[in-house]
Tab-separated table of C-alpha atoms and ligand atoms in Angstrom:
chain	number	residue	atom	x	y	z
A	1	MET	CA	0.000	0.000	0.000
A	2	ASN	CA	0.979	3.649	-0.333
A	3	VAL	CA	1.211	5.717	2.823
A	4	LEU	CA	1.429	9.434	3.501
A	5	VAL	CA	3.102	11.053	6.500
A	6	VAL	CA	2.006	14.630	7.208
A	7	GLY	CA	4.615	16.813	8.893
A	8	ALA	CA	8.244	17.835	8.598
A	9	GLY	CA	10.022	17.107	11.868
A	10	GLY	CA	12.067	14.398	13.516
A	11	ARG	CA	8.960	12.485	14.518
A	12	GLU	CA	7.754	12.385	10.916
A	13	HIS	CA	11.233	11.367	9.780
A	14	ALA	CA	11.003	8.429	12.221
A	15	LEU	CA	7.553	7.554	10.862
A	16	ALA	CA	8.913	7.566	7.307
A	17	TYR	CA	11.727	5.290	8.487
A	18	ALA	CA	9.250	2.870	10.117
A	19	PHE	CA	7.049	2.764	7.012
A	20	ALA	CA	10.032	2.310	4.713
A	21	LYS	CA	10.892	-0.820	6.742
A	22	SER	CA	7.336	-2.170	6.483
A	23	ALA	CA	6.980	-4.973	3.933
A	24	SER	CA	3.344	-4.074	3.232
A	25	VAL	CA	4.289	-0.546	2.104
A	26	ASP	CA	5.010	0.220	-1.541
A	27	ARG	CA	5.538	3.956	-1.450
A	28	VAL	CA	6.045	6.379	1.390
A	29	TYR	CA	5.102	9.991	0.743
A	30	ALA	CA	5.744	12.859	3.122
A	31	ALA	CA	4.134	16.289	3.042
A	32	PRO	CA	6.090	18.456	3.277
A	33	GLY	CA	8.742	16.116	4.749
A	34	ASN	CA	12.326	17.214	5.165
A	35	ASP	CA	15.651	16.962	3.392
A	36	GLY	CA	16.832	14.155	5.656
A	37	MET	CA	14.113	11.649	4.841
A	38	VAL	CA	14.664	11.371	1.115
A	39	ASN	CA	16.019	7.826	1.527
A	40	TYR	CA	12.766	6.753	3.117
A	41	ALA	CA	10.090	8.910	1.517
A	42	GLU	CA	9.171	10.952	-1.525
A	43	CYS	CA	8.657	14.453	-0.223
A	44	VAL	CA	5.971	16.633	-1.733
A	45	ASN	CA	5.878	20.331	-1.082
A	46	ILE	CA	2.435	20.650	0.513
A	47	ALA	CA	2.044	22.414	3.835
A	48	GLU	CA	0.535	20.420	6.703
A	49	THR	CA	-2.197	23.061	6.942
A	50	ASP	CA	-3.214	22.841	3.268
A	51	GLN	CA	-6.139	20.416	3.631
A	52	GLU	CA	-7.349	20.833	0.064
A	53	SER	CA	-4.027	19.875	-1.498
A	54	LEU	CA	-3.357	17.051	0.952
A	55	VAL	CA	-6.694	15.436	0.152
A	56	ALA	CA	-6.140	15.853	-3.584
A	57	PHE	CA	-2.641	14.390	-3.299
A	58	ALA	CA	-3.793	11.369	-1.281
A	59	LYS	CA	-6.455	10.632	-3.905
A	60	GLU	CA	-4.129	11.115	-6.850
A	61	LYS	CA	-1.470	8.777	-5.420
A	62	ALA	CA	-3.936	6.138	-4.186
A	63	VAL	CA	-2.738	6.617	-0.618
A	64	GLU	CA	-4.360	3.976	1.581
A	65	LEU	CA	-3.171	5.221	4.931
A	66	THR	CA	-2.259	8.697	6.158
A	67	VAL	CA	-0.591	9.439	9.485
A	68	ILE	CA	-0.680	13.000	10.753
A	69	GLY	CA	2.387	13.772	12.869
A	70	PRO	CA	2.009	17.226	14.443
A	71	GLU	CA	-0.717	18.617	16.683
A	72	ALA	CA	-1.502	21.775	14.705
A	73	PRO	CA	-3.118	20.105	11.656
A	74	LEU	CA	-4.975	17.686	13.948
A	75	LEU	CA	-6.485	20.599	15.830
A	76	GLN	CA	-7.417	22.185	12.509
A	77	GLY	CA	-9.505	19.130	11.699
A	78	LEU	CA	-7.310	17.495	9.066
A	79	ALA	CA	-8.227	13.968	10.200
A	80	ASP	CA	-11.945	14.849	10.090
A	81	ARG	CA	-11.483	16.133	6.559
A	82	PHE	CA	-9.723	12.961	5.394
A	83	GLU	CA	-12.495	10.861	6.893
A	84	GLN	CA	-15.195	12.911	5.202
A	85	GLU	CA	-13.418	12.248	1.920
A	86	GLY	CA	-13.421	8.513	2.616
A	87	LEU	CA	-9.650	8.454	3.098
A	88	ARG	CA	-8.185	6.221	5.775
A	89	VAL	CA	-6.352	8.250	8.362
A	90	PHE	CA	-4.609	7.559	11.657
A	91	GLY	CA	-4.972	10.656	13.820
A	92	PRO	CA	-7.711	12.086	16.023
A	93	GLY	CA	-10.406	14.455	14.852
A	94	GLU	CA	-10.443	18.007	16.084
A	95	LYS	CA	-12.741	17.260	19.005
A	96	ALA	CA	-10.686	14.366	20.395
A	97	ALA	CA	-7.420	16.262	19.788
A	98	MET	CA	-8.604	18.912	22.250
A	99	ILE	CA	-7.232	16.643	24.957
A	100	GLU	CA	-3.924	18.160	23.856
A	101	GLY	CA	-5.234	21.481	22.514
A	102	SER	CA	-6.621	22.717	25.796
A	103	LYS	CA	-5.046	21.887	29.117
A	104	SER	CA	-8.197	22.882	30.997
A	105	TYR	CA	-10.306	20.569	28.797
A	106	ALA	CA	-7.816	17.764	29.505
A	107	LYS	CA	-8.183	18.471	33.220
A	108	GLU	CA	-11.989	18.302	32.956
A	109	ILE	CA	-11.777	14.932	31.248
A	110	MET	CA	-9.387	13.671	33.916
A	111	GLU	CA	-11.698	14.852	36.664
A	112	ARG	CA	-14.766	13.299	35.070
A	113	TYR	CA	-13.142	9.914	34.467
A	114	HIS	CA	-11.089	9.776	37.683
A	115	ILE	CA	-7.716	9.869	35.980
A	116	PRO	CA	-4.979	10.733	38.506
A	117	THR	CA	-3.427	14.182	37.998
A	118	GLY	CA	-2.252	17.168	40.041
A	119	ALA	CA	-4.721	19.539	41.695
A	120	TYR	CA	-5.261	22.668	39.619
A	121	ALA	CA	-7.278	25.772	38.899
A	122	SER	CA	-7.598	27.797	35.682
A	123	PHE	CA	-7.802	31.549	35.300
A	124	SER	CA	-7.988	34.229	32.654
A	125	ALA	CA	-7.825	37.252	34.991
A	126	TYR	CA	-4.375	38.098	36.310
A	127	GLU	CA	-5.542	39.301	39.733
A	128	GLU	CA	-7.389	36.074	40.505
A	129	ALA	CA	-4.476	33.967	39.306
A	130	GLU	CA	-2.100	36.026	41.438
A	131	ALA	CA	-4.260	35.587	44.534
A	132	TYR	CA	-4.371	31.827	43.933
A	133	VAL	CA	-0.588	31.610	43.629
A	134	ARG	CA	-0.156	33.612	46.824
A	135	ARG	CA	-2.554	31.289	48.647
A	136	GLN	CA	-0.915	28.096	47.358
A	137	GLY	CA	2.718	29.199	47.585
A	138	ALA	CA	5.672	27.670	45.730
A	139	PRO	CA	6.745	25.361	44.237
A	140	ILE	CA	3.900	25.588	41.770
A	141	VAL	CA	3.468	25.099	38.019
A	142	ILE	CA	2.115	27.694	35.582
A	143	LYS	CA	0.924	26.531	32.146
A	144	ALA	CA	-0.447	28.425	29.175
A	145	ASP	CA	-3.746	26.701	28.327
A	146	GLY	CA	-3.189	26.202	24.600
A	147	LEU	CA	-0.404	24.976	22.344
A	148	ALA	CA	3.002	26.516	22.983
A	149	ALA	CA	5.439	23.989	21.466
A	150	GLY	CA	6.444	22.651	24.878
A	151	LYS	CA	7.533	26.098	26.037
A	152	GLY	CA	4.374	27.306	27.791
A	153	VAL	CA	5.193	25.686	31.135
A	154	THR	CA	7.039	27.229	34.067
A	155	VAL	CA	7.896	25.066	37.027
A	156	ALA	CA	8.248	27.880	39.575
A	157	MET	CA	10.330	27.067	42.601
A	158	THR	CA	9.568	30.480	44.157
A	159	GLU	CA	6.458	32.636	44.328
A	160	ALA	CA	8.287	35.449	42.506
A	161	GLU	CA	9.032	33.128	39.583
A	162	ALA	CA	5.409	32.040	39.482
A	163	LEU	CA	4.144	35.615	39.418
A	164	GLN	CA	6.580	36.521	36.673
A	165	ALA	CA	5.357	33.594	34.586
A	166	LEU	CA	1.757	34.682	35.172
A	167	GLU	CA	2.606	38.171	34.010
A	168	GLU	CA	4.249	36.882	30.853
A	169	VAL	CA	1.250	34.764	29.963
A	170	LEU	CA	-1.696	36.918	31.040
A	171	LYS	CA	-0.307	40.461	30.778
A	172	ASP	CA	2.455	40.382	28.160
A	173	HIS	CA	0.608	37.770	26.057
A	174	LYS	CA	3.844	35.942	25.364
A	175	PHE	CA	1.928	32.957	23.955
A	176	GLY	CA	-0.807	34.957	22.206
A	177	LYS	CA	-4.171	33.207	22.148
A	178	ALA	CA	-2.658	30.013	23.611
A	179	GLY	CA	-2.166	31.990	26.818
A	180	ALA	CA	-5.615	33.572	27.128
A	181	GLU	CA	-6.028	31.233	30.068
A	182	VAL	CA	-3.539	29.719	32.501
A	183	VAL	CA	-3.719	26.435	34.303
A	184	ILE	CA	-2.012	26.597	37.681
A	185	GLU	CA	-1.051	23.179	38.888
A	186	GLU	CA	0.229	21.466	41.972
A	187	PHE	CA	3.952	20.679	41.783
A	188	LEU	CA	4.363	16.931	41.406
A	189	GLU	CA	7.432	15.115	42.597
A	190	GLY	CA	8.759	11.977	41.016
A	191	GLU	CA	10.306	10.756	37.829
A	192	GLU	CA	8.749	11.353	34.432
A	193	LEU	CA	7.640	8.739	31.949
A	194	SER	CA	6.245	9.100	28.440
A	195	LEU	CA	3.723	6.410	27.692
A	196	MET	CA	2.123	6.251	24.261
A	197	ALA	CA	-0.507	3.921	22.870
A	198	PHE	CA	-2.091	3.211	19.510
A	199	VAL	CA	-5.744	3.951	20.162
A	200	HIS	CA	-8.957	3.388	18.228
A	201	GLY	CA	-12.065	4.115	20.256
A	202	GLU	CA	-11.982	1.792	23.257
A	203	MET	CA	-9.024	-0.145	21.920
A	204	VAL	CA	-5.706	0.757	23.544
A	205	VAL	CA	-2.471	-0.864	22.379
A	206	PRO	CA	0.417	0.431	24.509
A	207	MET	CA	3.857	1.014	23.079
A	208	VAL	CA	7.099	0.517	24.956
A	209	ALA	CA	7.757	3.383	27.365
A	210	ALA	CA	10.267	6.196	26.922
A	211	GLN	CA	11.716	9.031	28.918
A	212	ASP	CA	12.264	12.487	27.473
A	213	HIS	CA	14.616	15.161	28.769
A	214	LYS	CA	12.673	18.415	28.614
A	215	ARG	CA	15.205	20.817	30.108
A	216	ALA	CA	17.684	22.536	27.841
A	217	TYR	CA	20.880	21.762	29.753
A	218	ASN	CA	22.683	18.928	31.485
A	219	ASN	CA	21.441	17.634	34.818
A	220	ASP	CA	17.913	18.714	33.845
A	221	GLU	CA	18.700	22.380	34.322
A	222	GLY	CA	17.617	25.416	32.330
A	223	PRO	CA	14.338	26.218	30.601
A	224	ASN	CA	11.811	23.697	29.290
A	225	THR	CA	12.082	22.772	25.613
A	226	GLY	CA	10.224	20.485	23.237
A	227	GLY	CA	12.633	17.734	24.360
A	228	MET	CA	16.445	17.421	24.169
A	229	GLY	CA	16.789	13.663	23.982
A	230	ALA	CA	15.026	10.451	24.922
A	231	TYR	CA	15.508	6.755	25.431
A	232	SER	CA	13.590	3.509	25.616
A	233	PRO	CA	13.199	1.272	27.614
A	234	VAL	CA	13.080	3.047	30.971
A	235	PRO	CA	14.500	0.490	33.422
A	236	GLN	CA	13.582	2.582	36.469
A	237	PHE	CA	10.027	1.294	36.013
A	238	THR	CA	8.740	-2.247	36.013
A	239	GLN	CA	6.220	-3.705	33.610
A	240	LYS	CA	3.800	-3.604	36.533
A	241	ASP	CA	4.249	0.188	36.859
A	242	ILE	CA	3.582	0.561	33.154
A	243	ASP	CA	0.541	-1.725	33.222
A	244	GLU	CA	-0.823	0.333	36.117
A	245	ALA	CA	-0.428	3.515	34.079
A	246	VAL	CA	-2.239	1.949	31.123
A	247	GLU	CA	-5.053	0.828	33.370
A	248	LYS	CA	-5.400	4.060	35.359
A	249	VAL	CA	-4.652	6.593	32.647
A	250	LEU	CA	-4.665	5.521	29.005
A	251	GLN	CA	-7.624	3.147	29.065
A	252	PRO	CA	-9.951	5.476	31.037
A	253	ALA	CA	-8.933	8.396	28.815
A	254	ALA	CA	-9.771	6.463	25.646
A	255	SER	CA	-13.044	5.168	27.115
A	256	GLY	CA	-13.874	8.620	28.488
A	257	LEU	CA	-13.464	10.240	25.080
A	258	VAL	CA	-15.807	7.619	23.601
A	259	GLN	CA	-18.381	8.536	26.236
A	260	GLU	CA	-17.876	12.221	25.488
A	261	GLY	CA	-18.831	11.569	21.887
A	262	ALA	CA	-15.266	12.369	20.804
A	263	PRO	CA	-13.757	8.912	20.220
A	264	PHE	CA	-10.003	9.044	19.773
A	265	THR	CA	-8.148	7.425	16.907
A	266	GLY	CA	-4.411	7.893	16.783
A	267	VAL	CA	-1.537	7.968	19.210
A	268	LEU	CA	-2.552	8.961	22.700
A	269	TYR	CA	0.449	10.150	24.670
A	270	ALA	CA	0.444	10.441	28.439
A	271	GLY	CA	3.212	12.489	30.023
A	272	LEU	CA	3.300	11.005	33.503
A	273	MET	CA	4.874	11.859	36.800
A	274	MET	CA	5.514	8.602	38.599
A	275	THR	CA	4.875	9.765	42.158
A	276	SER	CA	4.991	7.816	45.407
A	277	ALA	CA	1.189	7.689	45.113
A	278	GLY	CA	1.295	6.178	41.614
A	279	PRO	CA	1.265	7.670	38.112
A	280	LYS	CA	-0.184	11.169	37.672
A	281	VAL	CA	-0.800	12.871	34.350
A	282	ILE	CA	1.246	15.961	33.524
A	283	GLU	CA	-0.152	16.275	30.032
A	284	PHE	CA	-1.872	14.432	27.237
A	285	ASN	CA	-0.784	14.707	23.643
A	286	ALA	CA	-2.859	13.607	20.683
A	287	ARG	CA	0.100	12.333	18.628
A	288	PHE	CA	3.490	10.681	18.847
A	289	GLY	CA	5.915	12.471	21.144
A	290	ASP	CA	8.891	14.170	19.595
A	291	PRO	CA	11.610	12.999	20.428
A	292	GLU	CA	9.922	9.883	21.873
A	293	ALA	CA	8.901	8.610	18.420
A	294	GLN	CA	12.554	8.632	17.367
A	295	VAL	CA	13.485	6.161	20.110
A	296	VAL	CA	10.293	4.077	20.250
A	297	LEU	CA	9.667	3.452	16.522
A	298	PRO	CA	13.172	2.028	15.954
A	299	ARG	CA	12.237	-0.677	18.492
A	300	LEU	CA	9.091	-1.676	16.584
A	301	GLU	CA	9.666	-4.932	14.742
A	302	SER	CA	6.132	-5.267	13.388
A	303	ASP	CA	5.007	-3.783	10.092
A	304	LEU	CA	3.691	-0.357	11.121
A	305	ALA	CA	1.251	-0.028	8.231
A	306	GLU	CA	-0.241	-3.468	8.904
A	307	LEU	CA	-0.494	-2.693	12.583
A	308	LEU	CA	-2.356	0.563	11.991
A	309	THR	CA	-4.719	-0.811	9.368
A	310	ALA	CA	-5.575	-3.764	11.634
A	311	LEU	CA	-6.363	-1.338	14.425
A	312	LEU	CA	-8.532	0.794	12.145
A	313	ASP	CA	-10.369	-2.386	11.120
A	314	GLY	CA	-11.140	-3.022	14.781
A	315	GLU	CA	-8.720	-5.916	15.258
A	316	LYS	CA	-6.392	-5.646	18.211
A	317	PRO	CA	-2.830	-5.847	16.900
A	318	GLU	CA	-0.007	-7.288	19.000
A	319	PRO	CA	3.078	-5.312	18.129
A	320	VAL	CA	6.464	-6.961	18.521
A	321	TRP	CA	9.162	-4.810	20.116
A	322	SER	CA	12.898	-5.289	20.042
A	323	GLU	CA	14.588	-6.122	23.347
A	324	GLU	CA	17.326	-3.716	22.350
A	325	ALA	CA	17.616	-0.223	23.764
A	326	VAL	CA	17.511	3.019	21.788
A	327	LEU	CA	18.885	6.335	22.973
A	328	GLY	CA	18.639	9.580	21.023
A	329	VAL	CA	20.275	12.972	21.471
A	330	VAL	CA	18.931	16.245	20.038
A	331	ALA	CA	21.227	18.907	18.637
A	332	ALA	CA	19.646	22.357	18.863
A	333	SER	CA	20.458	25.830	17.588
A	334	LYS	CA	22.558	27.851	20.025
A	335	GLY	CA	20.115	30.047	21.933
A	336	TYR	CA	17.167	27.611	21.794
A	337	PRO	CA	14.582	27.604	23.407
A	338	GLY	CA	15.123	31.382	23.397
A	339	SER	CA	15.838	33.266	20.187
A	340	TYR	CA	18.454	31.994	17.786
A	341	GLU	CA	19.808	32.856	14.381
A	342	LYS	CA	18.694	30.777	11.394
A	343	ASN	CA	20.393	29.781	8.139
A	344	LEU	CA	23.725	29.124	9.803
A	345	PRO	CA	25.810	26.417	8.150
A	346	ILE	CA	26.231	22.929	9.598
A	347	ALA	CA	29.323	21.664	7.849
A	348	ARG	CA	29.138	18.022	8.974
A	349	VAL	CA	26.358	15.763	10.199
A	350	PRO	CA	26.864	12.153	11.343
A	351	GLU	CA	25.688	9.361	9.075
A	352	SER	CA	23.245	6.841	10.447
A	353	PRO	CA	19.957	5.154	9.521
A	354	LEU	CA	18.683	6.584	12.803
A	355	LEU	CA	19.635	10.206	12.129
A	356	PHE	CA	16.401	12.180	12.174
A	357	PHE	CA	16.126	15.717	10.822
A	358	ALA	CA	13.974	18.480	12.288
A	359	GLY	CA	15.024	22.124	11.893
A	360	VAL	CA	17.545	21.627	9.125
A	361	GLU	CA	17.484	22.313	5.402
A	362	LYS	CA	19.807	21.728	2.536
A	363	LYS	CA	20.626	24.911	0.662
A	364	ASP	CA	22.925	24.633	-2.356
A	365	ASP	CA	24.224	21.352	-0.981
A	366	VAL	CA	24.996	22.832	2.439
A	367	TYR	CA	23.007	22.057	5.549
A	368	VAL	CA	21.716	25.077	7.466
A	369	ASN	CA	19.629	25.306	10.627
A	370	SER	CA	15.995	26.314	10.137
A	371	GLY	CA	14.527	25.648	13.574
A	372	GLY	CA	15.263	25.286	17.273
A	373	ARG	CA	15.674	21.557	17.471
A	374	VAL	CA	17.834	20.743	14.475
A	375	LEU	CA	18.326	16.980	14.436
A	376	LEU	CA	18.348	13.900	16.606
A	377	LEU	CA	20.726	10.986	16.423
A	378	SER	CA	19.589	7.649	17.857
A	379	GLU	CA	21.561	4.459	18.273
A	380	LYS	CA	20.251	1.011	19.010
A	381	ALA	CA	22.281	-1.459	21.057
A	382	ALA	CA	21.996	-4.361	23.478
A	383	THR	CA	21.972	-2.027	26.473
A	384	LEU	CA	21.167	1.634	27.099
A	385	GLY	CA	24.743	2.217	28.231
A	386	GLU	CA	26.058	0.861	24.941
A	387	ALA	CA	23.540	2.894	22.914
A	388	LYS	CA	24.588	6.033	24.772
A	389	LYS	CA	28.262	5.369	24.153
A	390	GLN	CA	27.638	4.877	20.442
A	391	VAL	CA	25.501	8.007	20.068
A	392	TYR	CA	28.003	10.273	21.759
A	393	GLU	CA	30.854	8.756	19.791
A	394	LYS	CA	29.003	9.546	16.548
A	395	MET	CA	27.955	13.005	17.704
A	396	LYS	CA	31.629	13.942	17.532
A	397	GLU	CA	31.148	13.996	13.752
A	398	LEU	CA	28.622	16.834	14.066
A	399	ASP	CA	29.748	20.396	13.366
A	400	THR	CA	28.729	22.184	16.567
A	401	ASN	CA	29.848	25.707	15.684
A	402	ASN	CA	26.237	26.821	15.695
A	403	LEU	CA	24.633	23.964	17.653
A	404	PHE	CA	24.624	22.485	21.146
A	405	TYR	CA	23.489	19.232	22.707
A	406	ARG	CA	23.191	17.704	26.148
A	407	THR	CA	25.887	15.217	27.058
A	408	ASP	CA	23.929	13.346	29.727
A	409	ILE	CA	20.865	11.882	28.005
A	410	GLY	CA	19.818	8.744	29.870
A	411	PHE	CA	21.507	9.747	33.121
A	412	ARG	CA	18.553	8.775	35.301
A	413	ALA	CA	18.669	5.233	33.951
A	414	LEU	CA	22.411	4.885	33.952
A	415	GLN	CA	23.609	6.431	37.193
B	501	AMP	P1	4.146	19.858	29.895
B	501	AMP	O1	4.350	20.704	28.682
B	501	AMP	O2	2.834	20.031	30.557
B	501	AMP	O3	4.520	18.438	29.649
B	501	AMP	O4	5.238	20.330	30.938
B	501	AMP	C1	6.599	20.404	30.593
B	501	AMP	C2	7.457	19.899	31.717
B	501	AMP	O5	7.241	20.666	32.907
B	501	AMP	C3	7.138	18.478	32.139
B	501	AMP	O6	7.775	17.548	31.349
B	501	AMP	C4	7.640	18.456	33.551
B	501	AMP	O7	9.042	18.297	33.595
B	501	AMP	C5	7.315	19.828	34.051
B	501	AMP	N1	6.014	19.816	34.731
B	501	AMP	C6	4.810	20.032	34.179
B	501	AMP	N2	3.824	19.940	35.093
B	501	AMP	C7	4.420	19.664	36.259
B	501	AMP	C8	3.943	19.459	37.604
B	501	AMP	N3	2.650	19.544	37.905
B	501	AMP	N4	4.844	19.182	38.563
B	501	AMP	C9	6.164	19.132	38.277
B	501	AMP	N5	6.684	19.315	37.056
B	501	AMP	C10	5.833	19.579	36.053
B	502	LIG	N1	8.391	15.252	23.905
B	502	LIG	C1	7.180	15.796	24.354
B	502	LIG	C2	6.199	16.087	23.305
B	502	LIG	O1	6.275	15.586	22.199
B	502	LIG	O2	5.291	16.836	23.565
C-alpha cells in the first residue's frame, strides 16, 4: 500500500523510516517532509495546513493510509477532513485532539473519568491567578492553556518566579491566544515517563515506554524545551508500573473520550509523573511524542502499516518490540529555546539510519539550521549504556559551531 506522513520534523522522519521498513508498504510519501528523509520517503511540497491539497494528493497517489504527525493540523480538523473524503487516516479528529489542545479541557476529562493528575485551577484574569498563587505558595506550576510547542510551562520554585510567569502569559501575552487562560497546577514530585498507545475508540495498544529530557541543559537544568533527547526502555520502572499507568490513565482516557462523543483514533500520549502515590498525568498529547517517536519506533519490529490498518479495522494488533535499547540525542540551535539565528551552516552531520532531521534544510548542498531543534541521532544497542556510548561517539562527527546538545541523556537510567 501507499502511505502518507504529514509533517516535517524528527517524529515524521522516524515515521517515514518505520514505514520504509514495512513490507506491506510500496511507497512512502511525506508532506512536506524534510531533506533528511529522502532515503525513506518521496517528499511533496504541501504544507501540513493545506487540507485541500493534501486530500487531492492522497487521492491522486492512491494513498491507503495517512498518518498525521504534528498537533496543529490535527487541531485544525485534518483527520476529520480525510475521513469525510473517505480516506483512511490515523490521527484524532479536532474534538478528540482537544485533549492536547486545551489543558483545561484535559483536566476536565481527567476529573470526570477519575484519571490521577495534580490539583489545579484555571484563570484568565491576572488578579485572581495572582491571589491563587499567593494562597498556594511555591513550588507551583504555571501553564499556558493552549499549544506553545512545549515552552508554555514554568515550574516555579519560588512565588516570585510564578508571578513573573503569570505576568508573561496573562499580561504580556507571550503565547498569544494560547495563553488567554492559565492552568495553575500542583507541583508533582517523582520521575517522568512518556507512555504512548495506539488507540482506536476503546481499543488501547500500549507502546514501549520512553523518557524524554525536557530541560535545555545537562542535569535537567535550564528552561523547558520540546525535548532534548530520549531513550527507551526506561528500566527505572517495572512492567507492573507501566501496566498500572495503562489501566489508570490511558484506558480510562480512551473510554472517556468515547463517552464524550469524541472517540479518539491515533496515538494517545500520556506524560506522567511517577509519584509515590502512583502515576499522575502531567499532560496528554494527541500524537506521537517528539523525540519519543525517534526512540520508540526504531524498536518496533512489526510492520507499522499493517499494525495501523488492523487497528482501524477493529482488530487488536499485538506489536512486537525489540529487546534492544535506543537512545537519542537532540542537537539544537545555540540560543534555543530562546531566540536563535537561522540559516547558519552545519558543515558536517553524522551518518546513520537513525539520524532524524527536524530544523535543518539543505541549501545549495549545504546544511543550514531552520529551527530550534535541528536533528536527533539515535543508536540502538543491546543495552542503554552501549547505545549512549555509540551516540556520543558519533555526535563527535557533528559540526557544533552553531549547535549544542546535552551530554547526559539517559543519566537517570544509567547512574
Ligand atoms: P508539559 O508541557 O505540561 O509536559 O510540561 C513540561 C514539563 O514541565 C514536564 O515535562 C515536567 O518536567 C514539568 N512539569 C509540568 N507539570 C508539572 C507538575 N505539575 N509538577 C512538576 N513538574 C511539572
Ligand atoms: N516530547 C514531548 C512532546 O512531544 O510533547
